[in-house]
Amino acid sequence: MAYRYVLDTCGFSNPLELMPDDIHQTLWEGVKLKIEEGLLCWNTEIALELASIPGEVGQCLVDCHDSMCLEVGVGDWDFNTYLAHFERMRVTYEQVISEYNANRKRTVGLNDISIIALAKTLNLPLLQEEKPTRTNQSSDTRMKIPDVCASEGVVVVSFNDFLRAESIQP
């Protein structure tokens, strides 16, 4: 399958909150077509989160799970490199990973590290909606997904970037 993007949950969940699929039907129909075409992939950790997305978009993600969820040890993809990236990042960013720091808010979690590792492994952009930490607020103890991506050389695309790149219009 020729994936074009790695999907983080907020890549669709945040836009769905602002543009519900019952109001913006045409837009989300176009997104569902791209999902069904197999342009997106994710890992097991993110699949659990994606399953909580409501409505037709959430159901479309669930229906496409088998062909788009990359699991360690399953299928023909470089999961050994993924595991190596994940382990290295887990150590490198330990001071900002919430699970290692009393579940500190406004920073990354292990699921975030895992999806960044997948994007790095596949050399694909990460579709997500978080904003980077403000420069005047950055510290050694606070990083968000875009900050880690920038440090790792992973391209981040927003939902709007995705819509433009895939020529999806309302």
Tab-separated table of C-alpha atoms in Angstrom:
chain	number	residue	atom	x	y	z
A	1	MET	CA	0.000	0.000	0.000
A	2	ALA	CA	1.278	3.483	-0.836
A	3	TYR	CA	0.693	5.446	2.331
A	4	ARG	CA	1.177	9.216	2.112
A	5	TYR	CA	0.582	10.230	5.726
A	6	VAL	CA	0.880	8.918	9.238
A	7	LEU	CA	-2.232	9.888	11.194
A	8	ASP	CA	-2.301	11.053	14.784
A	9	THR	CA	-5.716	11.081	16.438
A	10	CYS	CA	-5.876	14.870	16.733
A	11	GLY	CA	-5.361	15.113	12.970
A	12	PHE	CA	-9.055	14.275	12.583
A	13	SER	CA	-10.579	14.560	16.081
A	14	ASN	CA	-9.806	18.271	16.485
A	15	PRO	CA	-11.168	19.297	13.058
A	16	LEU	CA	-14.285	17.169	13.665
A	17	GLU	CA	-14.998	19.191	16.798
A	18	LEU	CA	-14.780	22.450	14.852
A	19	MET	CA	-16.396	21.168	11.640
A	20	PRO	CA	-18.820	18.368	12.558
A	21	ASP	CA	-19.440	15.831	9.807
A	22	ASP	CA	-23.213	16.305	9.981
A	23	ILE	CA	-22.788	19.989	9.053
A	24	HIS	CA	-19.746	19.758	6.744
A	25	GLN	CA	-20.840	16.601	4.959
A	26	THR	CA	-19.170	17.245	1.614
A	27	LEU	CA	-15.811	17.977	3.218
A	28	TRP	CA	-15.855	14.817	5.324
A	29	GLU	CA	-17.077	12.680	2.421
A	30	GLY	CA	-13.879	13.723	0.623
A	31	VAL	CA	-11.806	12.833	3.685
A	32	LYS	CA	-13.486	9.422	3.956
A	33	LEU	CA	-12.651	8.733	0.294
A	34	LYS	CA	-8.974	9.411	1.032
A	35	ILE	CA	-9.136	7.119	4.063
A	36	GLU	CA	-10.691	4.372	1.930
A	37	GLU	CA	-8.008	4.891	-0.737
A	38	GLY	CA	-5.448	3.874	1.896
A	39	LEU	CA	-3.452	7.110	2.032
A	40	LEU	CA	-3.132	7.053	5.818
A	41	CYS	CA	-1.568	4.695	8.308
A	42	TRP	CA	-1.163	4.506	12.063
A	43	ASN	CA	0.072	2.148	14.742
A	44	THR	CA	-1.729	0.003	17.310
A	45	GLU	CA	-1.449	2.604	20.061
A	46	ILE	CA	-3.124	5.276	17.954
A	47	ALA	CA	-5.717	2.778	16.633
A	48	LEU	CA	-7.138	2.539	20.141
A	49	GLU	CA	-7.596	6.314	20.195
A	50	LEU	CA	-8.968	6.472	16.634
A	51	ALA	CA	-11.668	3.967	17.578
A	52	SER	CA	-13.145	6.644	19.867
A	53	ILE	CA	-13.741	9.126	17.034
A	54	PRO	CA	-17.516	9.320	16.622
A	55	GLY	CA	-19.707	9.302	13.544
A	56	GLU	CA	-19.102	8.182	10.002
A	57	VAL	CA	-15.458	9.260	9.955
A	58	GLY	CA	-14.728	7.203	13.054
A	59	GLN	CA	-16.516	4.218	11.558
A	60	CYS	CA	-14.551	4.617	8.324
A	61	LEU	CA	-11.284	4.526	10.309
A	62	VAL	CA	-12.430	1.407	12.158
A	63	ASP	CA	-13.484	-0.253	8.889
A	64	CYS	CA	-10.054	0.435	7.352
A	65	HIS	CA	-8.095	-0.655	10.424
A	66	ASP	CA	-6.814	-3.959	9.011
A	67	SER	CA	-5.176	-2.388	5.963
A	68	MET	CA	-3.900	0.782	7.625
A	69	CYS	CA	-2.816	-0.122	11.153
A	70	LEU	CA	0.832	-1.152	11.220
A	71	GLU	CA	1.535	-3.633	13.986
A	72	VAL	CA	4.940	-4.788	15.158
A	73	GLY	CA	5.719	-8.215	13.725
A	74	VAL	CA	2.834	-8.158	11.255
A	75	GLY	CA	3.165	-7.467	7.554
A	76	ASP	CA	5.926	-6.272	5.313
A	77	TRP	CA	7.224	-3.076	6.906
A	78	ASP	CA	10.394	-2.153	8.769
A	79	PHE	CA	9.158	-2.606	12.328
A	80	ASN	CA	12.700	-3.208	13.616
A	81	THR	CA	13.702	0.320	12.624
A	82	TYR	CA	10.443	1.589	14.146
A	83	LEU	CA	11.244	-0.147	17.445
A	84	ALA	CA	14.776	1.271	17.392
A	85	HIS	CA	13.479	4.818	16.762
A	86	PHE	CA	10.850	4.425	19.483
A	87	GLU	CA	13.340	3.170	22.059
A	88	ARG	CA	15.881	5.898	21.230
A	89	MET	CA	13.205	8.618	21.401
A	90	ARG	CA	11.801	7.193	24.628
A	91	VAL	CA	15.216	7.666	26.214
A	92	THR	CA	16.061	10.959	24.486
A	93	TYR	CA	12.787	12.648	25.454
A	94	GLU	CA	12.263	10.976	28.835
A	95	GLN	CA	12.287	14.327	30.633
A	96	VAL	CA	9.249	15.520	28.627
A	97	ILE	CA	7.208	12.296	28.391
A	98	SER	CA	4.199	12.692	30.645
A	99	GLU	CA	4.085	9.055	31.819
A	100	TYR	CA	7.586	9.439	33.269
A	101	ASN	CA	6.851	12.790	34.907
A	102	ALA	CA	3.712	12.413	37.033
A	103	ASN	CA	1.521	12.713	33.901
A	104	ARG	CA	2.573	16.321	33.384
A	105	LYS	CA	0.116	18.222	31.172
A	106	ARG	CA	0.919	20.043	27.917
A	107	THR	CA	3.684	17.704	26.865
A	108	VAL	CA	4.034	14.449	24.904
A	109	GLY	CA	3.009	10.960	25.915
A	110	LEU	CA	4.357	7.581	24.897
A	111	ASN	CA	1.642	7.229	22.227
A	112	ASP	CA	2.853	10.518	20.734
A	113	ILE	CA	6.428	9.250	20.693
A	114	SER	CA	5.257	6.038	19.028
A	115	ILE	CA	3.450	7.816	16.190
A	116	ILE	CA	6.412	10.145	15.619
A	117	ALA	CA	8.670	7.074	15.468
A	118	LEU	CA	6.340	5.554	12.859
A	119	ALA	CA	6.417	8.710	10.716
A	120	LYS	CA	10.212	8.807	10.981
A	121	THR	CA	10.516	5.123	10.064
A	122	LEU	CA	8.270	5.466	7.009
A	123	ASN	CA	9.667	8.893	6.080
A	124	LEU	CA	6.116	10.235	5.848
A	125	PRO	CA	4.581	13.454	7.143
A	126	LEU	CA	2.610	13.283	10.366
A	127	LEU	CA	-0.952	14.573	10.060
A	128	GLN	CA	-1.748	16.202	13.402
A	129	GLU	CA	-3.206	19.407	14.818
A	130	GLU	CA	-1.130	20.369	17.860
A	131	LYS	CA	0.606	23.712	17.882
A	132	PRO	CA	4.283	23.813	18.872
A	133	THR	CA	5.339	25.087	22.274
A	134	ARG	CA	5.663	28.848	22.195
A	135	THR	CA	9.272	29.901	22.064
A	136	ASN	CA	8.881	32.020	25.164
A	137	GLN	CA	7.457	28.967	27.010
A	138	SER	CA	9.813	26.254	25.788
A	139	SER	CA	11.840	24.413	28.347
A	140	ASP	CA	13.676	21.174	28.954
A	141	THR	CA	10.523	19.769	30.543
A	142	ARG	CA	7.855	20.755	28.030
A	143	MET	CA	7.603	19.730	24.387
A	144	LYS	CA	4.656	18.998	22.148
A	145	ILE	CA	4.389	16.731	19.116
A	146	PRO	CA	5.511	19.415	16.608
A	147	ASP	CA	8.552	20.207	18.771
A	148	VAL	CA	9.670	16.572	18.857
A	149	CYS	CA	8.956	16.240	15.127
A	150	ALA	CA	11.129	19.278	14.372
A	151	SER	CA	13.919	17.818	16.480
A	152	GLU	CA	13.598	14.458	14.673
A	153	GLY	CA	13.272	15.863	11.139
A	154	VAL	CA	9.677	14.638	10.756
A	155	VAL	CA	7.441	16.832	8.606
A	156	VAL	CA	4.163	17.857	10.214
A	157	VAL	CA	1.056	18.591	8.155
A	158	SER	CA	-2.125	20.124	9.489
A	159	PHE	CA	-5.627	19.084	8.525
A	160	ASN	CA	-5.819	22.106	6.200
A	161	ASP	CA	-2.485	21.144	4.598
A	162	PHE	CA	-3.914	17.652	4.044
A	163	LEU	CA	-7.106	19.055	2.477
A	164	ARG	CA	-5.091	21.253	0.115
A	165	ALA	CA	-2.599	18.537	-0.836
A	166	GLU	CA	-5.389	16.063	-1.577
A	167	SER	CA	-7.646	18.650	-3.300
A	168	ILE	CA	-10.501	18.113	-0.860
A	169	GLN	CA	-12.990	20.966	-0.872
A	170	PRO	CA	-16.353	21.458	0.808
